[in-house]
Amino acid sequence: MNAALRAKTTFLMIRNGEVPEMLRELVNRVHSNEASYILRRDLSVPLARRPAARIPFHIRPLEPRDLPQIIAERPRRLPVLKANIPTCYVAAAEDGSICYMQWLVSSDQQNRLRPYFKGELARYDKDSVLLEFAYTFQRFRGCGIMGAAMAEITEQAIPMGARWALTYVKQDNIASLKGCAHAGFRPYMVRTEIWRGFRLHQSFRELEPDARYPFELAS
Ligand SMILES: CC(C)(COP(=O)(O)OP(=O)(O)OC[C@H]1O[C@@H](n2cnc3c(N)ncnc32)[C@H](O)[C@@H]1OP(=O)(O)O)[C@@H](O)C(=O)NCCC(=O)NCCS
């Protein structure tokens, strides 16, 4: 990422009131122990129950005219947007506002995504795609959009011949884990992330085939 783009992104994030989050991320890199689930959906199996959002929307690929709305609310995505990595999908509400966005990245594009990915991205094969940077715009949160939109975006990979869809979610991001569960994803692996003095040590562990989400264990 070039220095001017990095500076512009930082400025926009500060102007957007993201300083506390930026400081938290910085402190985490000094000393933290975290973990993410790698979730997986088998695209050869149709969804048992199709999630429905409480508002109508339609999915389409990102268009240049969407950038101002996205950058205004989610400035940290400016660098990856500028990188033009295929394909960012948006969900548009009836009035045209974007309510959700997420990238679907085929294996031949994974190296282009790597510089923008938080932590290490495990290499994935030709039969897999990656879903990344899920985001529901603030005023549309809690309407069940994530599960419904993610299911539809994921299924764009079926005509591409993909068998598996993968996605990474922090283990304490329950809203996102639930959205992924609604979209048909199941726990597949765990990535352990240990930060010490700005150095990241990661390890990957495959889970049992019948592994459950934390919120399923609690019930
Ligand atoms: C995570 C995120 C995409 C969820 O979007 P959403 O469209 O509001 O989610 P939904 O309305 O589909 O809700 C999904 C589930 O999470 C629950 N949920 C929502 N917010 C929650 C919260 N803060 N804590 C716990 N559960 C929450 C909902 O009740 C729902 O559960 P249910 O299906 O059992 O009723 C959104 O919060 C977001 O954009 N967060 C910031 C970016 C982010 O974390 N992205 C994911 C990166 S992996």
XYZ file of N, CA and C and ligand atoms in Angstrom:
705
model
N 0.849 -1.190 0.000
C 0.000 0.000 0.000
C 0.892 1.250 0.000
N 0.593 2.222 -0.873
C 1.493 3.384 -0.888
C 1.207 4.322 0.295
N 2.246 5.151 0.603
C 2.197 5.969 1.820
C 1.044 6.980 1.774
N 0.780 7.543 0.592
C -0.286 8.554 0.490
C -1.652 7.931 0.778
N -1.864 6.721 0.277
C -3.146 6.038 0.502
C -3.294 5.657 1.978
N -2.180 5.215 2.569
C -2.197 4.866 3.994
C -2.538 6.110 4.831
N -1.907 7.261 4.476
C -2.133 8.498 5.225
C -3.592 8.952 5.065
N -4.106 8.850 3.845
C -5.484 9.283 3.602
C -6.460 8.399 4.403
N -6.198 7.093 4.404
C -7.066 6.157 5.129
C -7.043 6.470 6.627
N -5.835 6.708 7.154
C -5.708 7.019 8.587
C -6.475 8.305 8.913
N -6.319 9.314 8.065
C -7.014 10.585 8.285
C -8.539 10.367 8.290
N -9.025 9.610 7.311
C -10.485 9.383 7.218
C -10.995 8.591 8.423
N -10.179 7.635 8.891
C -10.600 6.843 10.057
C -10.654 7.716 11.311
N -9.660 8.610 11.456
C -9.654 9.516 12.610
C -10.883 10.420 12.540
N -11.154 10.967 11.351
C -12.306 11.872 11.174
C -13.618 11.146 11.432
N -13.595 9.829 11.232
C -14.797 9.018 11.433
C -14.957 8.581 12.897
N -14.065 9.056 13.766
C -14.185 8.743 15.203
C -13.654 7.369 15.566
N -12.706 6.842 14.775
C -12.235 5.474 15.023
C -10.961 5.398 15.857
N -10.581 6.536 16.500
C -9.330 6.537 17.269
C -9.329 5.470 18.377
N -10.419 5.335 19.160
C -10.382 4.300 20.208
C -10.129 2.892 19.637
N -10.771 2.587 18.500
C -10.588 1.273 17.873
C -9.148 1.116 17.354
N -8.609 2.214 16.800
C -7.237 2.159 16.277
C -6.251 1.932 17.427
N -6.499 2.592 18.565
C -5.603 2.426 19.721
C -5.698 1.001 20.268
N -6.933 0.486 20.301
C -7.135 -0.890 20.786
C -6.355 -1.877 19.915
N -6.408 -1.651 18.610
C -5.703 -2.548 17.689
C -4.183 -2.459 17.891
N -3.721 -1.233 18.169
C -2.279 -1.023 18.396
C -1.835 -1.749 19.671
N -2.610 -1.561 20.747
C -2.277 -2.190 22.028
C -2.297 -3.714 21.873
N -3.270 -4.226 21.116
C -3.364 -5.676 20.880
C -2.093 -6.228 20.253
N -1.447 -5.407 19.428
C -0.244 -5.879 18.743
C 0.971 -5.908 19.667
N 0.851 -5.252 20.798
C 1.941 -5.299 21.775
C 1.850 -6.611 22.554
N 0.639 -6.935 23.000
C 0.470 -8.178 23.777
C -0.986 -8.613 23.721
N -1.276 -9.681 23.024
C -2.646 -10.220 23.032
C -2.650 -11.680 22.585
N -3.650 -12.393 23.059
C -3.891 -13.782 22.641
C -5.301 -13.817 22.088
N -5.436 -14.083 20.816
C -6.773 -14.117 20.219
C -6.903 -15.362 19.361
N -8.119 -15.585 18.879
C -8.337 -16.726 17.991
C -9.485 -16.406 17.047
N -9.405 -16.984 15.865
C -10.485 -16.840 14.884
C -10.942 -18.232 14.469
N -12.231 -18.326 14.190
C -12.715 -19.528 13.533
C -12.495 -19.371 12.035
N -12.107 -20.459 11.389
C -12.235 -20.528 9.934
C -13.488 -21.376 9.723
N -14.463 -20.771 9.084
C -15.757 -21.435 8.876
C -15.813 -21.887 7.425
N -16.617 -22.916 7.186
C -16.658 -23.460 5.827
C -18.085 -23.864 5.476
N -18.456 -23.593 4.235
C -19.748 -24.078 3.742
C -19.513 -24.992 2.545
N -20.204 -26.126 2.552
C -20.135 -27.073 1.439
C -21.176 -26.652 0.404
N -20.702 -26.145 -0.734
C -21.623 -25.593 -1.738
C -22.367 -26.664 -2.527
N -21.985 -27.933 -2.311
C -22.705 -29.004 -3.014
C -23.983 -29.379 -2.259
N -24.131 -28.842 -1.046
C -25.312 -29.157 -0.227
C -26.208 -27.920 -0.158
N -27.436 -27.991 -0.672
C -28.312 -26.809 -0.592
C -28.625 -26.458 0.860
N -28.886 -25.191 1.122
C -29.206 -24.759 2.493
C -30.487 -25.442 2.970
N -30.441 -25.973 4.200
C -31.630 -26.628 4.759
C -32.721 -25.576 4.999
N -32.286 -24.393 5.444
C -33.234 -23.315 5.725
C -32.645 -22.012 5.203
N -33.329 -21.402 4.218
C -32.791 -20.179 3.623
C -33.083 -18.983 4.542
N -32.031 -18.252 4.962
C -32.288 -17.117 5.861
C -33.012 -15.985 5.133
N -33.915 -15.329 5.850
C -34.657 -14.206 5.245
C -34.403 -12.964 6.080
N -34.061 -11.861 5.409
C -33.859 -10.591 6.120
C -35.220 -9.940 6.361
N -35.251 -9.005 7.324
C -36.517 -8.326 7.619
C -36.768 -7.137 6.686
N -35.821 -6.838 5.805
C -36.070 -5.804 4.781
C -35.658 -6.380 3.422
N -36.327 -5.945 2.324
C -35.913 -6.445 1.019
C -34.601 -5.809 0.555
N -33.815 -6.584 -0.154
C -32.571 -6.056 -0.734
C -32.244 -6.872 -1.971
N -31.352 -6.348 -2.796
C -30.835 -7.184 -3.870
C -29.312 -7.097 -3.916
N -28.720 -8.196 -4.342
C -27.254 -8.299 -4.393
C -26.777 -7.922 -5.791
N -25.694 -7.162 -5.838
C -25.068 -6.838 -7.122
C -23.584 -6.559 -6.884
N -22.760 -6.658 -7.930
C -21.346 -6.294 -7.748
C -21.216 -4.795 -7.461
N -20.183 -4.453 -6.731
C -19.886 -3.042 -6.425
C -19.744 -2.233 -7.713
N -20.221 -0.997 -7.676
C -20.036 -0.083 -8.810
C -19.289 1.155 -8.305
N -18.582 1.857 -9.203
C -17.802 3.035 -8.755
C -18.664 4.045 -7.993
N -19.938 4.189 -8.348
C -20.790 5.178 -7.673
C -21.054 4.813 -6.190
N -20.732 3.569 -5.788
C -20.949 3.152 -4.389
C -19.861 3.670 -3.450
N -18.697 4.032 -4.032
C -17.541 4.328 -3.175
C -17.794 5.422 -2.142
N -18.409 6.573 -2.514
C -18.577 7.617 -1.488
C -19.362 7.122 -0.265
N -20.432 6.360 -0.486
C -21.220 5.877 0.665
C -20.393 4.919 1.528
N -19.613 4.073 0.885
C -18.819 3.093 1.645
C -17.704 3.800 2.415
N -16.981 4.681 1.728
C -15.842 5.345 2.383
C -16.321 6.220 3.545
N -17.500 6.816 3.400
C -18.020 7.676 4.476
C -18.240 6.873 5.750
N -18.688 5.626 5.631
C -18.966 4.859 6.852
C -17.843 3.891 7.208
N -17.130 3.391 6.222
C -16.120 2.353 6.460
C -14.795 2.728 5.786
N -14.180 3.850 6.225
C -12.976 4.338 5.530
C -11.836 3.334 5.511
N -11.779 2.412 6.481
C -10.656 1.468 6.506
C -10.636 0.540 5.282
N -11.720 0.508 4.560
C -11.750 -0.352 3.364
C -11.231 0.349 2.106
N -10.846 1.624 2.251
C -10.362 2.376 1.086
C -9.230 1.647 0.348
N -8.167 1.177 1.061
C -7.065 0.532 0.327
C -7.506 -0.701 -0.465
N -8.313 -1.569 0.141
C -8.712 -2.786 -0.581
C -9.668 -2.442 -1.721
N -10.463 -1.389 -1.527
C -11.347 -0.960 -2.622
C -10.515 -0.460 -3.802
N -9.479 0.322 -3.470
C -8.612 0.869 -4.525
C -7.851 -0.245 -5.251
N -7.620 -1.368 -4.545
C -6.881 -2.477 -5.161
C -7.720 -3.210 -6.201
N -9.026 -2.949 -6.192
C -9.894 -3.517 -7.241
C -9.865 -5.032 -7.315
N -9.870 -5.694 -6.179
C -9.799 -7.156 -6.164
C -11.202 -7.704 -6.423
N -11.345 -8.584 -7.416
C -12.680 -9.114 -7.672
C -13.047 -10.174 -6.630
N -14.264 -10.224 -6.170
C -15.379 -9.344 -6.500
C -15.999 -8.855 -5.208
N -16.180 -7.542 -5.108
C -16.905 -7.026 -3.941
C -18.374 -6.942 -4.330
N -19.216 -7.584 -3.515
C -20.661 -7.507 -3.723
C -21.262 -6.566 -2.693
N -22.329 -5.896 -3.093
C -23.090 -5.097 -2.130
C -24.538 -5.569 -2.155
N -25.198 -5.377 -1.000
C -26.641 -5.589 -0.940
C -27.259 -4.201 -0.904
N -28.163 -3.922 -1.839
C -28.791 -2.599 -1.900
C -30.239 -2.703 -1.434
N -30.622 -1.785 -0.546
C -32.008 -1.738 -0.058
C -32.902 -1.123 -1.138
N -34.199 -1.118 -0.880
C -35.151 -0.637 -1.907
C -34.878 0.791 -2.356
N -34.413 1.644 -1.406
C -34.150 3.044 -1.774
C -32.771 3.226 -2.412
N -32.063 2.115 -2.638
C -30.751 2.176 -3.299
C -29.590 2.250 -2.322
N -29.865 2.507 -1.025
C -28.755 2.574 -0.054
C -28.104 1.202 0.064
N -26.800 1.232 0.273
C -26.099 -0.042 0.485
C -26.308 -0.455 1.937
N -26.758 -1.688 2.141
C -26.943 -2.136 3.523
C -25.876 -3.139 3.945
N -25.182 -3.772 2.994
C -24.205 -4.816 3.350
C -23.176 -4.900 2.244
N -21.956 -5.273 2.606
C -20.931 -5.511 1.580
C -20.035 -6.659 2.000
N -19.469 -7.338 1.022
C -18.567 -8.463 1.305
C -17.864 -8.882 0.012
N -16.599 -9.282 0.153
C -15.841 -9.779 -1.009
C -15.974 -11.293 -1.120
N -16.064 -11.747 -2.341
C -15.973 -13.173 -2.665
C -14.721 -13.302 -3.532
N -13.705 -14.004 -3.015
C -12.394 -14.007 -3.686
C -12.024 -15.427 -4.115
N -11.835 -15.611 -5.416
C -11.470 -16.939 -5.923
C -9.987 -17.190 -5.643
N -9.583 -18.454 -5.744
C -8.218 -18.822 -5.322
C -7.146 -18.105 -6.155
N -7.435 -17.827 -7.422
C -6.404 -17.185 -8.251
C -6.191 -15.714 -7.869
N -7.035 -15.183 -6.981
C -6.891 -13.779 -6.552
C -6.389 -13.665 -5.109
N -6.134 -14.839 -4.444
C -5.834 -14.783 -3.008
C -4.561 -13.996 -2.690
N -3.570 -14.059 -3.588
C -2.327 -13.328 -3.301
C -2.531 -11.813 -3.367
N -3.500 -11.388 -4.166
C -3.796 -9.949 -4.235
C -4.472 -9.469 -2.947
N -5.215 -10.402 -2.301
C -5.935 -10.021 -1.083
C -5.015 -9.987 0.148
N -3.988 -10.871 0.102
C -3.126 -11.067 1.273
C -2.669 -9.776 1.979
N -2.190 -8.743 1.242
C -1.699 -7.544 1.946
C -2.780 -6.836 2.771
N -4.043 -7.076 2.484
C -5.130 -6.370 3.176
C -5.771 -7.247 4.248
N -5.350 -8.501 4.306
C -5.951 -9.486 5.210
C -5.299 -9.357 6.576
N -6.114 -9.419 7.633
C -5.559 -9.306 8.986
C -5.002 -10.654 9.410
N -3.691 -10.718 9.617
C -3.076 -11.989 9.993
C -2.792 -12.828 8.763
N -2.459 -14.105 9.032
C -2.071 -14.990 7.929
C -3.298 -15.666 7.331
N -3.357 -15.633 6.011
C -4.442 -16.305 5.293
C -3.911 -17.663 4.840
N -4.537 -18.748 5.322
C -4.090 -20.083 4.894
C -4.379 -20.223 3.399
N -3.408 -20.762 2.663
C -3.585 -20.915 1.203
C -4.789 -21.803 0.923
N -5.617 -21.407 -0.045
C -6.759 -22.257 -0.399
C -6.711 -22.658 -1.867
N -7.332 -23.810 -2.137
C -7.212 -24.439 -3.461
C -8.249 -23.911 -4.443
N -8.118 -24.422 -5.680
C -8.987 -23.989 -6.784
C -10.464 -24.289 -6.544
N -10.734 -25.317 -5.688
C -12.133 -25.691 -5.449
C -12.772 -24.842 -4.342
N -12.046 -23.813 -3.865
C -12.542 -23.006 -2.738
C -12.561 -21.520 -3.078
N -13.424 -20.804 -2.373
C -13.450 -19.339 -2.454
C -13.410 -18.795 -1.026
N -13.063 -17.524 -0.907
C -12.997 -16.887 0.411
C -14.014 -15.754 0.478
N -14.753 -15.717 1.581
C -15.661 -14.595 1.840
C -14.963 -13.713 2.867
N -14.839 -12.400 2.578
C -14.043 -11.559 3.471
C -14.637 -10.158 3.599
N -14.344 -9.518 4.735
C -14.730 -8.134 5.023
C -16.254 -7.939 5.008
N -16.964 -8.824 5.696
C -18.418 -8.655 5.835
C -18.690 -7.367 6.602
N -19.663 -6.624 6.150
C -20.015 -5.392 6.872
C -21.473 -5.031 6.621
N -22.234 -4.876 7.713
C -23.598 -4.360 7.608
C -23.582 -2.894 8.005
N -24.088 -2.025 7.172
C -24.094 -0.592 7.472
C -24.957 -0.354 8.723
N -24.479 0.610 9.533
C -25.027 0.799 10.894
C -26.547 0.802 10.947
N -27.176 1.579 10.062
C -28.623 1.744 10.224
C -29.401 0.505 9.799
N -28.707 -0.499 9.265
C -29.381 -1.732 8.844
C -29.054 -2.913 9.755
N -28.318 -2.650 10.856
C -27.923 -3.755 11.743
C -29.137 -4.358 12.436
N -29.024 -5.634 12.741
C -30.066 -6.319 13.507
C -31.310 -6.641 12.686
N -31.224 -6.535 11.367
C -32.378 -6.841 10.495
C -32.218 -8.201 9.819
N -31.254 -8.969 10.275
C -31.047 -10.286 9.680
C -30.448 -10.225 8.284
N -29.763 -9.114 7.979
C -29.238 -8.965 6.614
C -28.011 -9.851 6.382
N -27.163 -9.952 7.410
C -25.904 -10.656 7.158
C -26.133 -12.069 6.620
N -26.905 -12.866 7.348
C -27.098 -14.266 6.938
C -27.677 -14.364 5.539
N -28.702 -13.560 5.272
C -29.389 -13.636 3.976
C -28.475 -13.172 2.837
N -27.789 -12.055 3.069
C -26.922 -11.519 2.005
C -25.708 -12.411 1.793
N -25.127 -12.885 2.893
C -23.925 -13.725 2.769
C -24.250 -15.031 2.045
N -25.430 -15.590 2.342
C -25.831 -16.835 1.660
C -25.867 -16.600 0.153
N -26.462 -15.478 -0.237
C -26.606 -15.199 -1.667
C -25.253 -14.888 -2.328
N -24.420 -14.138 -1.620
C -23.099 -13.819 -2.190
C -22.266 -15.098 -2.317
N -22.318 -15.936 -1.291
C -21.560 -17.201 -1.318
C -21.956 -18.037 -2.530
N -23.247 -18.051 -2.823
C -23.738 -18.912 -3.911
C -23.335 -18.413 -5.305
N -22.774 -17.199 -5.372
C -22.227 -16.731 -6.658
C -21.052 -17.626 -7.063
N -20.500 -18.366 -6.087
C -19.336 -19.222 -6.386
C -19.752 -20.560 -6.990
N -21.026 -20.913 -6.936
C -21.447 -22.226 -7.457
C -21.220 -22.311 -8.973
N -21.696 -21.318 -9.754
C -21.416 -21.412 -11.195
C -19.927 -21.324 -11.533
N -19.110 -20.856 -10.581
C -17.658 -20.806 -10.818
C -17.032 -22.192 -10.600
N -17.843 -23.147 -10.143
C -17.356 -24.514 -9.951
C -16.759 -24.768 -8.579
N -16.950 -23.850 -7.625
C -16.352 -24.040 -6.303
C -17.161 -25.043 -5.479
N -16.455 -25.801 -4.651
C -17.118 -26.751 -3.755
C -17.215 -26.180 -2.331
N -16.174 -25.407 -1.936
C -16.109 -24.924 -0.552
C -16.043 -23.401 -0.507
N -16.720 -22.825 0.463
C -16.581 -21.394 0.747
C -16.009 -21.267 2.156
N -14.995 -20.423 2.309
C -14.300 -20.255 3.594
C -14.450 -18.824 4.082
N -14.426 -18.650 5.389
C -14.427 -17.283 5.931
C -13.819 -17.302 7.324
N -13.160 -16.181 7.718
C -12.506 -16.072 9.022
C -13.325 -15.123 9.895
N -13.567 -15.544 11.139
C -14.311 -14.690 12.076
C -13.685 -14.817 13.464
N -13.434 -13.671 14.106
C -12.905 -13.688 15.472
C -13.858 -14.485 16.362
N -13.304 -15.266 17.284
C -14.162 -16.175 18.050
C -15.132 -15.452 18.984
N -14.867 -14.151 19.291
C -15.796 -13.425 20.157
C -16.781 -12.547 19.364
N -16.758 -12.632 18.041
C -17.688 -11.827 17.224
C -18.969 -12.649 16.992
N -19.790 -12.679 18.037
C -20.965 -13.563 18.012
C -21.948 -13.169 16.912
N -22.133 -11.858 16.701
C -23.071 -11.421 15.650
C -22.637 -11.980 14.296
N -21.341 -11.910 14.023
C -20.844 -12.389 12.732
C -20.916 -13.919 12.657
N -20.556 -14.582 13.766
C -20.635 -16.058 13.762
C -22.066 -16.515 13.497
N -23.020 -15.814 14.112
C -24.428 -16.198 13.905
C -24.854 -15.950 12.459
N -24.420 -14.819 11.898
C -24.736 -14.518 10.500
C -24.183 -15.606 9.580
N -22.927 -16.017 9.851
C -22.304 -17.073 9.034
C -23.065 -18.389 9.194
N -23.487 -18.676 10.431
C -24.252 -19.923 10.667
C -25.532 -19.902 9.843
N -26.224 -18.763 9.820
C -27.459 -18.659 9.021
C -27.168 -18.857 7.529
N -25.972 -18.442 7.112
C -25.600 -18.567 5.691
C -25.055 -19.960 5.370
N -25.115 -20.869 6.332
C -24.770 -22.268 6.065
C -23.331 -22.648 6.374
N -22.569 -21.756 7.033
C -21.168 -22.061 7.363
C -21.086 -22.822 8.675
N -20.106 -23.712 8.769
C -19.879 -24.487 9.991
C -18.416 -24.316 10.430
N -18.148 -24.451 11.752
C -16.749 -24.363 12.213
C -15.896 -25.448 11.557
N -14.740 -25.038 11.059
C -13.874 -25.959 10.310
C -12.469 -26.002 10.921
N -11.904 -24.803 11.189
C -10.568 -24.727 11.796
C -10.538 -23.572 12.790
N -9.495 -23.571 13.621
C -9.255 -22.422 14.504
C -7.857 -21.891 14.201
N -7.779 -20.574 14.069
C -6.467 -19.914 13.911
C -6.161 -19.197 15.218
N -5.073 -19.585 15.873
C -4.659 -18.927 17.116
C -3.694 -17.806 16.761
N -3.945 -16.632 17.351
C -3.144 -15.440 16.999
C -2.504 -14.868 18.262
N -1.199 -14.943 18.340
C -0.487 -14.431 19.517
C 0.388 -13.256 19.084
N 0.061 -12.071 19.611
C 0.872 -10.871 19.328
C 1.797 -10.604 20.517
N 3.092 -10.435 20.248
C 4.064 -10.041 21.268
C 4.988 -9.007 20.622
N 4.935 -7.769 21.145
C 5.840 -6.730 20.638
C 5.785 -6.565 19.128
N 4.574 -6.456 18.594
C 4.325 -6.231 17.162
C 4.713 -7.425 16.270
N 4.975 -8.574 16.891
C 5.232 -9.789 16.087
C 4.062 -10.742 16.283
N 3.571 -11.257 15.162
C 2.420 -12.167 15.204
C 2.890 -13.614 15.031
N 2.415 -14.482 15.946
C 2.682 -15.926 15.822
C 1.343 -16.605 15.647
N 1.189 -17.336 14.587
C -0.120 -17.959 14.326
C 0.014 -19.469 14.208
N -1.060 -20.160 14.553
C -1.102 -21.595 14.292
C -2.532 -21.977 13.916
N -2.624 -23.030 13.122
C -3.923 -23.464 12.609
C -4.209 -24.882 13.125
N -5.472 -25.109 13.497
C -5.860 -26.440 14.002
C -7.191 -26.822 13.386
N -7.252 -28.022 12.809
C -8.518 -28.469 12.223
C -9.433 -28.999 13.324
N -10.719 -28.696 13.220
C -11.686 -29.126 14.231
C -12.334 -30.441 13.814
N -13.000 -31.087 14.769
C -13.761 -32.305 14.461
C -14.858 -31.954 13.453
N -15.283 -32.895 12.604
C -16.305 -32.591 11.591
C -17.625 -32.093 12.201
N -17.931 -32.504 13.437
C -19.200 -32.079 14.048
C -19.003 -30.923 15.047
N -17.908 -30.152 14.876
C -17.625 -29.044 15.817
C -18.784 -28.049 15.823
N -19.012 -27.455 17.010
C -20.135 -26.530 17.142
C -19.651 -25.104 17.368
N -20.532 -24.145 17.108
C -20.275 -22.739 17.412
C -20.351 -22.540 18.934
N -19.681 -21.485 19.469
C -19.766 -21.246 20.921
C -21.194 -21.037 21.398
N -22.019 -20.349 20.580
C -23.401 -20.097 21.023
C -24.246 -21.374 20.978
N -23.808 -22.380 20.231
C -24.526 -23.662 20.236
C -24.134 -24.455 21.481
N -22.888 -24.276 21.920
C -22.421 -24.993 23.106
C -23.130 -24.482 24.351
N -23.406 -23.153 24.338
C -24.023 -22.544 25.525
C -25.456 -22.978 25.709
N -26.146 -23.362 24.592
C -27.576 -23.670 24.722
C -27.812 -25.151 25.004
C -21.259 -8.655 12.222
C -22.299 -7.894 11.403
C -21.908 -8.032 9.917
C -23.677 -8.502 11.659
O -24.565 -7.875 10.785
P -26.184 -7.810 10.974
O -26.741 -7.773 9.581
O -26.560 -6.722 11.893
O -26.482 -9.198 11.647
P -27.910 -9.883 11.785
O -28.995 -8.890 11.950
O -28.009 -10.872 10.659
O -27.708 -10.634 13.159
C -27.031 -11.860 13.249
C -27.233 -12.428 14.642
O -26.347 -11.756 15.557
C -27.109 -11.258 16.645
N -26.430 -10.038 17.057
C -26.448 -8.848 16.433
N -25.663 -7.977 17.105
C -25.153 -8.663 18.149
C -24.252 -8.339 19.200
N -23.706 -7.115 19.297
N -23.936 -9.308 20.108
C -24.442 -10.555 19.997
N -25.298 -10.922 19.020
C -25.636 -9.994 18.111
C -28.500 -11.036 16.110
O -29.462 -11.032 17.140
C -28.637 -12.245 15.216
O -28.858 -13.395 16.007
P -30.150 -14.313 15.798
O -30.097 -14.726 14.368
O -29.935 -15.415 16.771
O -31.307 -13.409 16.090
C -22.334 -6.388 11.791
O -22.529 -6.299 13.189
C -21.078 -5.640 11.417
O -20.959 -5.174 10.281
N -20.128 -5.493 12.361
C -18.881 -4.780 12.122
C -17.958 -5.503 11.151
C -17.782 -6.958 11.483
O -17.642 -7.372 12.629
N -17.768 -7.767 10.399
C -17.587 -9.199 10.483
C -16.154 -9.504 10.286
S -15.906 -11.265 10.291
